[in-house]
CSV table of C-alpha atoms and ligand atoms in Angstrom, one decimal:
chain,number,residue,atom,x,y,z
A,1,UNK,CA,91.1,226.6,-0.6
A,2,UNK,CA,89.8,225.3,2.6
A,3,UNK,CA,91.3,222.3,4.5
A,4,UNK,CA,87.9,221.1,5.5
A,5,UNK,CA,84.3,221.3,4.4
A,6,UNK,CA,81.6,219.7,6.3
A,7,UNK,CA,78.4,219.4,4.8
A,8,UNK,CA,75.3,218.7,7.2
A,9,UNK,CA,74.4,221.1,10.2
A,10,UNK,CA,72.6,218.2,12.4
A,11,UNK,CA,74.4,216.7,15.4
A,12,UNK,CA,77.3,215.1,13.3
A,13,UNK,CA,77.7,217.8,11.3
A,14,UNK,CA,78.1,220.5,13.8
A,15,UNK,CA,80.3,218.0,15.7
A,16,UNK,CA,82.6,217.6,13.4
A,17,UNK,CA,82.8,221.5,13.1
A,18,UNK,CA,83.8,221.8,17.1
A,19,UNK,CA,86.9,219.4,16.7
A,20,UNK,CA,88.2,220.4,13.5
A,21,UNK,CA,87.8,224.2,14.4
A,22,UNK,CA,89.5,223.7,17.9
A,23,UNK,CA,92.3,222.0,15.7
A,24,UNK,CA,92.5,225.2,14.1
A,25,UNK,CA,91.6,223.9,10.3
A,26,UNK,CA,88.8,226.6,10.4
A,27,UNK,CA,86.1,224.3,8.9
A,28,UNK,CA,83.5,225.6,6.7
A,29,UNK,CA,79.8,223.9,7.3
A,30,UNK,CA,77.0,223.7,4.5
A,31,UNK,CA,74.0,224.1,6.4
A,32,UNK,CA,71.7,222.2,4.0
A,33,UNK,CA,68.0,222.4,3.2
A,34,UNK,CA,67.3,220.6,7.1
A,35,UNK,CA,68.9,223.1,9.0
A,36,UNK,CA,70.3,221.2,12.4
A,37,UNK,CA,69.0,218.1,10.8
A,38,UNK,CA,66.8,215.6,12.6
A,39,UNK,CA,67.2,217.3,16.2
A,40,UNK,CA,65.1,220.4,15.1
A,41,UNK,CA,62.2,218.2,14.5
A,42,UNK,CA,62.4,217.4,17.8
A,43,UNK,CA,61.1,218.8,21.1
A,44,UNK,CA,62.6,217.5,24.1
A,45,UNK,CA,65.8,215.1,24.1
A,46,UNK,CA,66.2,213.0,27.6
A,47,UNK,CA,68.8,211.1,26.1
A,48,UNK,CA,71.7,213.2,25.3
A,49,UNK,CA,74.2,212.4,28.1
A,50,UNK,CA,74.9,215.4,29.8
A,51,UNK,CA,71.7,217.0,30.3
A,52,UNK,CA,69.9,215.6,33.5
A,53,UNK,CA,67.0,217.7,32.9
A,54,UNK,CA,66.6,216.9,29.3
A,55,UNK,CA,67.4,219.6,26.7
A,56,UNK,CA,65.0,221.3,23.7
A,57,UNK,CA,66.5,219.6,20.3
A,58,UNK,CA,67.0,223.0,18.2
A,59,UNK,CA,68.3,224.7,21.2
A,60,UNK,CA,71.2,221.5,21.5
A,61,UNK,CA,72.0,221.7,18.0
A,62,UNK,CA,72.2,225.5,18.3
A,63,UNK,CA,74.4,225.0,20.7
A,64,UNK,CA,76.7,222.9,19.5
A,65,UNK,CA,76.9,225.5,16.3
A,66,UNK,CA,77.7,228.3,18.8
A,67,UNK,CA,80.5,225.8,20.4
A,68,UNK,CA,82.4,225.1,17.4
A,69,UNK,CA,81.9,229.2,16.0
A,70,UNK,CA,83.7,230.1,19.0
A,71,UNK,CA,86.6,228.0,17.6
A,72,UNK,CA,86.3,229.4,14.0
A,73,UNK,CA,84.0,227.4,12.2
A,74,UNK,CA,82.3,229.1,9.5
A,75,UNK,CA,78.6,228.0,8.9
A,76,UNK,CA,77.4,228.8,5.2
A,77,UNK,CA,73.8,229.0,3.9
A,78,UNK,CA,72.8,226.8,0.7
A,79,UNK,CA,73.7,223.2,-0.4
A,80,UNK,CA,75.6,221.4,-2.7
A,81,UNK,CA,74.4,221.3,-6.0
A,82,UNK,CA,77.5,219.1,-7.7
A,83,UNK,CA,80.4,217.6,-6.5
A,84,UNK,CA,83.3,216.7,-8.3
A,85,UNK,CA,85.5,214.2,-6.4
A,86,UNK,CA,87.5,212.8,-9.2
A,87,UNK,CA,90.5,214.8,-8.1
A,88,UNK,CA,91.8,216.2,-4.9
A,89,UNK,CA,91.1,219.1,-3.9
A,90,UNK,CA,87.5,218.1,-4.4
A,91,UNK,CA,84.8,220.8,-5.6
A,92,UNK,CA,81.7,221.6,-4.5
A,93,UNK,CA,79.2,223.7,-6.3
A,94,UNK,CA,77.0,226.1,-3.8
A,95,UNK,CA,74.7,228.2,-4.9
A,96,UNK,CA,75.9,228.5,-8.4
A,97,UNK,CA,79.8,228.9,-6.5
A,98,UNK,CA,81.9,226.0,-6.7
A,99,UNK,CA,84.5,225.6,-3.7
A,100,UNK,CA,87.8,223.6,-3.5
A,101,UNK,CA,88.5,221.5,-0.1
A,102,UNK,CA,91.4,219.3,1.0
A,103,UNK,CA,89.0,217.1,3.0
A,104,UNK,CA,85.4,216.7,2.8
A,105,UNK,CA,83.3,215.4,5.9
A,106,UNK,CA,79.5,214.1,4.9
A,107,UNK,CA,77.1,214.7,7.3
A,108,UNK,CA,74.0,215.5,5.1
A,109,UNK,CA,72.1,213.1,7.0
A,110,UNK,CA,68.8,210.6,6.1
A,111,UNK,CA,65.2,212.5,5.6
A,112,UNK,CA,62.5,210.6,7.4
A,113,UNK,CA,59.9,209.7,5.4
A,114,UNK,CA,57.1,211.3,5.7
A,115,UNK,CA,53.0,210.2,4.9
A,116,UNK,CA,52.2,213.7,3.6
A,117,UNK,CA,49.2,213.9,5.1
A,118,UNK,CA,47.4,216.9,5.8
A,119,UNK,CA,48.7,217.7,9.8
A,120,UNK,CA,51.4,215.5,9.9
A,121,UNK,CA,54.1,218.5,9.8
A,122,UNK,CA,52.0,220.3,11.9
A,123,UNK,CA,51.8,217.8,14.7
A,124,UNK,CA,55.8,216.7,14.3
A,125,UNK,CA,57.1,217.0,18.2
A,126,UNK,CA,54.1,217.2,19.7
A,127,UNK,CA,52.4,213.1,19.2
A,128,UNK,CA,54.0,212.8,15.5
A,129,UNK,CA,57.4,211.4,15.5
A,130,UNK,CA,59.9,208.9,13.5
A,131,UNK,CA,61.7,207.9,16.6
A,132,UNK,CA,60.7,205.8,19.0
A,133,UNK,CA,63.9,205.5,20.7
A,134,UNK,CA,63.7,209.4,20.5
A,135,UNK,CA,59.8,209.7,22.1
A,136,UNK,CA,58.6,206.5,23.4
A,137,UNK,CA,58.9,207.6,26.8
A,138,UNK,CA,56.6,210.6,26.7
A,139,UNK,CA,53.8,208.0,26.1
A,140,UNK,CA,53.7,206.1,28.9
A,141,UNK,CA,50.2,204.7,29.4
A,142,UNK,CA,49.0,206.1,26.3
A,143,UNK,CA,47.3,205.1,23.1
A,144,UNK,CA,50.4,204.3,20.3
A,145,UNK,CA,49.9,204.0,16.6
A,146,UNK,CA,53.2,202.8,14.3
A,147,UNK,CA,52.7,202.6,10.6
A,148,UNK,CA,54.6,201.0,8.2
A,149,UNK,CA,55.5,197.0,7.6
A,150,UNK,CA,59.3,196.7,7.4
A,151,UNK,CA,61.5,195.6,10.1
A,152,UNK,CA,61.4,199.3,11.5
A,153,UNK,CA,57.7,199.4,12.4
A,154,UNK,CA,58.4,195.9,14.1
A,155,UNK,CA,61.1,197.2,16.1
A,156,UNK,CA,59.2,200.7,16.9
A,157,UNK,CA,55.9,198.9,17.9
A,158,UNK,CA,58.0,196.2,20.1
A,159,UNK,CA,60.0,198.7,21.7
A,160,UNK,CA,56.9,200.7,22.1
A,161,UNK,CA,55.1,198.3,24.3
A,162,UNK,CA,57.3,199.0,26.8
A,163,UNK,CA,55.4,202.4,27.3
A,164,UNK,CA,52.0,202.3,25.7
A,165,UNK,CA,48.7,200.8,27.0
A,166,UNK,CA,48.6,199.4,23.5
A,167,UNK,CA,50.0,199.4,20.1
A,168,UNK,CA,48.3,199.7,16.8
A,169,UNK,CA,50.6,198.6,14.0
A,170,UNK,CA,48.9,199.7,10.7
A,171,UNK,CA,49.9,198.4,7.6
A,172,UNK,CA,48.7,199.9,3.9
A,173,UNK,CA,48.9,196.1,2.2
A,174,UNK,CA,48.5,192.6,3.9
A,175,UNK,CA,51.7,191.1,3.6
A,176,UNK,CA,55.2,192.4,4.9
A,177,UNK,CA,58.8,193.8,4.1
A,178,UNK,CA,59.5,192.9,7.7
A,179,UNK,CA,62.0,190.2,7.9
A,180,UNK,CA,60.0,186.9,9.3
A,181,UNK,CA,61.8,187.2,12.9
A,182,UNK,CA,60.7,190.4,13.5
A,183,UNK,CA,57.5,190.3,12.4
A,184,UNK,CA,57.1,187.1,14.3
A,185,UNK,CA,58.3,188.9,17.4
A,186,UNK,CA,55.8,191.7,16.7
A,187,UNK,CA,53.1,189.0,16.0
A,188,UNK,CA,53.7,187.3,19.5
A,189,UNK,CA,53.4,190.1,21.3
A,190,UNK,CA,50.2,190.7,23.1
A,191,UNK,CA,49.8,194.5,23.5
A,192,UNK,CA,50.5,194.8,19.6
A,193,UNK,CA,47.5,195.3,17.9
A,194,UNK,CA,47.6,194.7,13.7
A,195,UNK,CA,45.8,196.5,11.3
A,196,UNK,CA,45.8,195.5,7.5
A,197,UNK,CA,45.3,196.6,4.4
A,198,UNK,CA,44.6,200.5,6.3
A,199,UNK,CA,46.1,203.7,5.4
A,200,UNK,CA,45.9,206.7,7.5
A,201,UNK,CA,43.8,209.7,6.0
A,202,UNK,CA,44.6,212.8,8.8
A,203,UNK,CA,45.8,213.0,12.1
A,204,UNK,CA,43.8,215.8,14.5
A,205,UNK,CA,44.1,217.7,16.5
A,206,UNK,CA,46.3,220.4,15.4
A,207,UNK,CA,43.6,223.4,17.1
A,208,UNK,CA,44.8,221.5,20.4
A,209,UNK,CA,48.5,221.2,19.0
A,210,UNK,CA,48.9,217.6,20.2
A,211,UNK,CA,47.7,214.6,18.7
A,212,UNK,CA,44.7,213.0,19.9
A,213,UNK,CA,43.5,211.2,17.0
A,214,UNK,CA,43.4,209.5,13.1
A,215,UNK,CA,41.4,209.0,10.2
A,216,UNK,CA,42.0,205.7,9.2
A,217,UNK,CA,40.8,204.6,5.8
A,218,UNK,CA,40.3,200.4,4.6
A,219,UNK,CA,42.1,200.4,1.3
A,220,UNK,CA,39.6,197.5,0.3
A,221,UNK,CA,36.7,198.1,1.8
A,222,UNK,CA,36.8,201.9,1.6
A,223,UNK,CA,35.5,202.6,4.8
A,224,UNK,CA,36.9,205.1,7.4
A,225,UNK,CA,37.0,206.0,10.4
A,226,UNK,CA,38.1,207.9,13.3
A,227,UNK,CA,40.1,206.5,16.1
A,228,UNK,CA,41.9,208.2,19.3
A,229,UNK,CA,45.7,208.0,19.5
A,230,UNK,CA,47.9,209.6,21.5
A,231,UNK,CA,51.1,209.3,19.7
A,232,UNK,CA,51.9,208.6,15.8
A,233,UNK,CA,54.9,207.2,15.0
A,234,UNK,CA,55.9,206.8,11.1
A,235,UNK,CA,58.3,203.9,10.5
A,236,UNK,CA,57.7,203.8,6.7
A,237,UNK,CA,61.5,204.3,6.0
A,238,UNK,CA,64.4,207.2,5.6
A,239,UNK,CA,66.2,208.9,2.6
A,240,UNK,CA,69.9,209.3,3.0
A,241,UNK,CA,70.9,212.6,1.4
A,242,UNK,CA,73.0,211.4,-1.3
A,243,UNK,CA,71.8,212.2,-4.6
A,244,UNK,CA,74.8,214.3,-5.4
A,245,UNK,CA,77.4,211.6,-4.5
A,246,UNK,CA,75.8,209.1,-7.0
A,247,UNK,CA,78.9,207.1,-8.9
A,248,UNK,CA,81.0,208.7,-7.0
A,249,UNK,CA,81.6,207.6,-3.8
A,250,UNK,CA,79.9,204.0,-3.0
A,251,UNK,CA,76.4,203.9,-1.9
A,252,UNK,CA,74.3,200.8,-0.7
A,253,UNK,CA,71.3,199.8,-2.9
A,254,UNK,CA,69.1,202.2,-0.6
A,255,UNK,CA,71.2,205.2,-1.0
A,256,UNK,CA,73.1,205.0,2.5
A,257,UNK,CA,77.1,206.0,2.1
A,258,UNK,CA,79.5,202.5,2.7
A,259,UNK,CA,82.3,202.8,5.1
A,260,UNK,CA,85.6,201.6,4.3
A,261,UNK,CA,86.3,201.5,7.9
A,262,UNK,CA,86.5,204.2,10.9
A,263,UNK,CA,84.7,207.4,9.0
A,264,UNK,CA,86.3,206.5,5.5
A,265,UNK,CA,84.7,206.5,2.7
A,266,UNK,CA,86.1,205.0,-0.7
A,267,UNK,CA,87.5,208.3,-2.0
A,268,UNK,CA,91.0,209.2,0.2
A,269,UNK,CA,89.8,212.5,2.0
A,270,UNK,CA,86.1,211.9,2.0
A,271,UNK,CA,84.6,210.8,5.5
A,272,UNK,CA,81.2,210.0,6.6
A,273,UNK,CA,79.4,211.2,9.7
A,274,UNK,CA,76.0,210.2,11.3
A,275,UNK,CA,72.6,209.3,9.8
A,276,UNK,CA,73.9,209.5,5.8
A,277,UNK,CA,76.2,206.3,6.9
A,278,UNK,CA,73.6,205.5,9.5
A,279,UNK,CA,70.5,203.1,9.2
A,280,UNK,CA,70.6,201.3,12.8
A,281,UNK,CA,71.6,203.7,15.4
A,282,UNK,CA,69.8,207.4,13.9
A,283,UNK,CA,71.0,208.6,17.6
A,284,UNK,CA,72.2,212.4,18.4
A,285,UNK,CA,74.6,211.1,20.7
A,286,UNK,CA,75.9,208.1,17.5
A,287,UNK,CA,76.0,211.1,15.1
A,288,UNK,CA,78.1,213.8,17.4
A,289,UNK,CA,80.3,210.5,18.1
A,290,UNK,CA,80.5,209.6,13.8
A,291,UNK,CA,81.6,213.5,13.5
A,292,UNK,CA,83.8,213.4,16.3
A,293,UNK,CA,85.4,210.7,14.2
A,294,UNK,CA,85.6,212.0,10.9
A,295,UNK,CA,87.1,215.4,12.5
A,296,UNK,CA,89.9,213.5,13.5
A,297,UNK,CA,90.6,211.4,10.3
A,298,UNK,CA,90.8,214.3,8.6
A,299,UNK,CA,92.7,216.2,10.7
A,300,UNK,CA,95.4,213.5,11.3
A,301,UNK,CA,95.3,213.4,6.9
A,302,UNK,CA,95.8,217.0,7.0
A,303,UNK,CA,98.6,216.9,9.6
A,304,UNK,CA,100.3,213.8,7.7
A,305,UNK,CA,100.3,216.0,4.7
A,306,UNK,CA,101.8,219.3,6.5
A,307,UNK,CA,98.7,221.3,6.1
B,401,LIG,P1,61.4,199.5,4.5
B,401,LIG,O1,61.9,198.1,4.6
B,401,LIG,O2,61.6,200.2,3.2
B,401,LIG,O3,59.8,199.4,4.8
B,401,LIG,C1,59.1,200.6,4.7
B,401,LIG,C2,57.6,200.2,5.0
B,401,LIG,O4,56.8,201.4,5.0
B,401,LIG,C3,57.0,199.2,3.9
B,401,LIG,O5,56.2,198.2,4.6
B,401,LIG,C4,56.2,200.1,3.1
B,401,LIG,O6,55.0,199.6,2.6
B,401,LIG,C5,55.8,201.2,4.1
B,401,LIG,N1,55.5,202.5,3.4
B,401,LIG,C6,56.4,203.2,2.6
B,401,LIG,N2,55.8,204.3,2.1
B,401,LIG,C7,54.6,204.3,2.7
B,401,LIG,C8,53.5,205.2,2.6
B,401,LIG,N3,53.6,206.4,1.9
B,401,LIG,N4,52.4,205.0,3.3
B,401,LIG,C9,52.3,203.8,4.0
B,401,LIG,N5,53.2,202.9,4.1
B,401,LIG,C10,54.4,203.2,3.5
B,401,LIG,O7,62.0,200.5,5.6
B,401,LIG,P2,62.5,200.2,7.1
B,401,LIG,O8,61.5,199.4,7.8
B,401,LIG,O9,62.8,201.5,7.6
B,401,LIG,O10,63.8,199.4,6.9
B,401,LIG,C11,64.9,199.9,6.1
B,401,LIG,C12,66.0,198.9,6.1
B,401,LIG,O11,66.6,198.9,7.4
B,401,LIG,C13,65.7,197.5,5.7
B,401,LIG,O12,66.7,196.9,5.0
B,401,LIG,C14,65.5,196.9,7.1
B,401,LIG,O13,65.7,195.5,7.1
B,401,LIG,C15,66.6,197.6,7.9
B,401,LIG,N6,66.3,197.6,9.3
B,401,LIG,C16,66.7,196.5,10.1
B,401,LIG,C17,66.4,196.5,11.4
B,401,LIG,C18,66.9,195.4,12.3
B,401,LIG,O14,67.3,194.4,11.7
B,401,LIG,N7,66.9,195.5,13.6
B,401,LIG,C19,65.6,197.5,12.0
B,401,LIG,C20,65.2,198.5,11.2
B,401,LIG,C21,65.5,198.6,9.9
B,401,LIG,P3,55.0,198.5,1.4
B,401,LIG,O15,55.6,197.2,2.0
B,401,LIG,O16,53.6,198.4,1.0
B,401,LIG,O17,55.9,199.1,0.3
């Protein structure tokens, strides 16, 4: 029986491990199919407070691992296959195993979407990215592409700007998902170029391991061709990492877990943490805060029940 099982090895994940192992509850951590989550798609992270030079994304996730092993957190291969939360203690199904927990902390986190195009996962951290918060400022001056046409491309290409010599928002249809104040803000700003009714075919160069270019194809004309880019960001939506909790704990229409408030979740003992709860901030820094959180609801539950 364990008093706490985190599932998730990304920022919140891992977070959540350090204070509930330095409380002594000796949590057990799912890694997960994305091992350290979003951060190891990463390359350099300016952001994380506390690291004036910048730190390497795997190597602060690692590190965070290593700090909350030192307290006696246990980190576990595999992910969950089932959950049963109808009952405390809940069970969890890993690896043909099932497990029993007191508490359960959800940090499995929000896939990026992805185009699936031939170098995209090639090229991820060095000119493809999902996160322009994350890598707009490597591109200062440089050629941007953003693709997608909901309210997330809008913000990535406006925020963008603020770097790039220009912007090329391509879009695969000619109308929007955007709501109209964004796009409107997008459409009234001068260093966003629009591109319609396009979908991207290839990114290059992955001999030269940075990205210098795109095939673009006109979905109506059929015509491509090639155009140089310095950065591609994909803003074409995320996948919270959920599936299992279906009709079980309560999900928004998209999949994302809803809070009942601090890191609760409608089920007494189950807390959320960072990007699975997520769809505005998708920071490191919000997520180690989320499992900072959910380590101490459930520690204080645990306490209050003389565990
Ligand atoms: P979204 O609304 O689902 O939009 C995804 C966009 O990507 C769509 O335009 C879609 O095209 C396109 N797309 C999907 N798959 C594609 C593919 N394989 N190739 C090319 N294009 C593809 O996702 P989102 O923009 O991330 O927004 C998600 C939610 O968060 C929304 O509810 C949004 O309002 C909210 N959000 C709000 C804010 C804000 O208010 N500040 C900011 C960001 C997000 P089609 O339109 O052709 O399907």
């Amino acid at each position: 029986m364990h008093n706490v099982v985190i599932i998730g090895s990304g920022c919140a994940g891992n977070t959540a491990a350090v204070y509930t192992a330095r409380a002594g509850l000796q949590p057990l951590v799912i890694k997960g199919l994305e091992i350290g989550g979003q951060l190891s798609l990463t390359t350099e992270v300016e952001n994380f407070p506390g690291f004036p030079e910048g730190i390497n994304g795997p190597d602060l996730v690692e590190n965070i691992k290593r700090q909350a092993e030192r307290f006696g957190a246990i980190y576990l291969d595999g992910e969950v296959a089932e959950a049963d939360l109808s009952n405390r203690p809940f069970r969890l199904k890993i690896e043909n195993e099932w497990l029993e927990t007191r508490t359960l902390i959800v940090a499995s986190g929000a896939k990026a979407r992805w185009l699936n195009l031939p170098n995209e996962q090639k090229l991820i951290g060095h000119g493809v990215s999902s996160c322009a918060t994350c890598d707009g400022f490597f591109y200062r001056d440089k050629q941007i592409m953003v693709i997608g046409g909901g309210d997330s491309a809008m913000e990535e290409a406006n925020f963008l700007t603020r770097f790039g010599r220009n912007v090329a928002l391509v879009h695969r249809r000619d109308t929007f998902r955007a709501s109209k104040i964004m796009l409107d803000r997008a459409k009234a700003n001068p260093k966003i170029e629009f591109i319609m009714n396009t979908a991207v075919e290839d990114v290059f160069d992955c001999e030269k391991n940075i990205v210098t270019g795109v095939r673009l194809k006109n979905l109506i004309t059929g015509e491509t061709q090639d155009r140089d880019v310095d950065g591609l960001f994909v803003a074409i939506g995320h996948i919270p990492n959920t599936q299992v909790f279906k009709g079980q704990l309560n999900l928004d229409p998209d999949g994302y877990l809803l809070s009942t408030g601090g890191a609760r979740t409608n089920i007494h003992g189950v807390f959320h943490a960072g990007d699975v709860q997520d769809r505005i901030y998708r920071q490191a820094i919000t997520a180690a805060g989320a499992g900072c959180m959910a380590a101490i609801e459930a520690e204080r539950l645990l306490e209050a029940e003389g565990h």
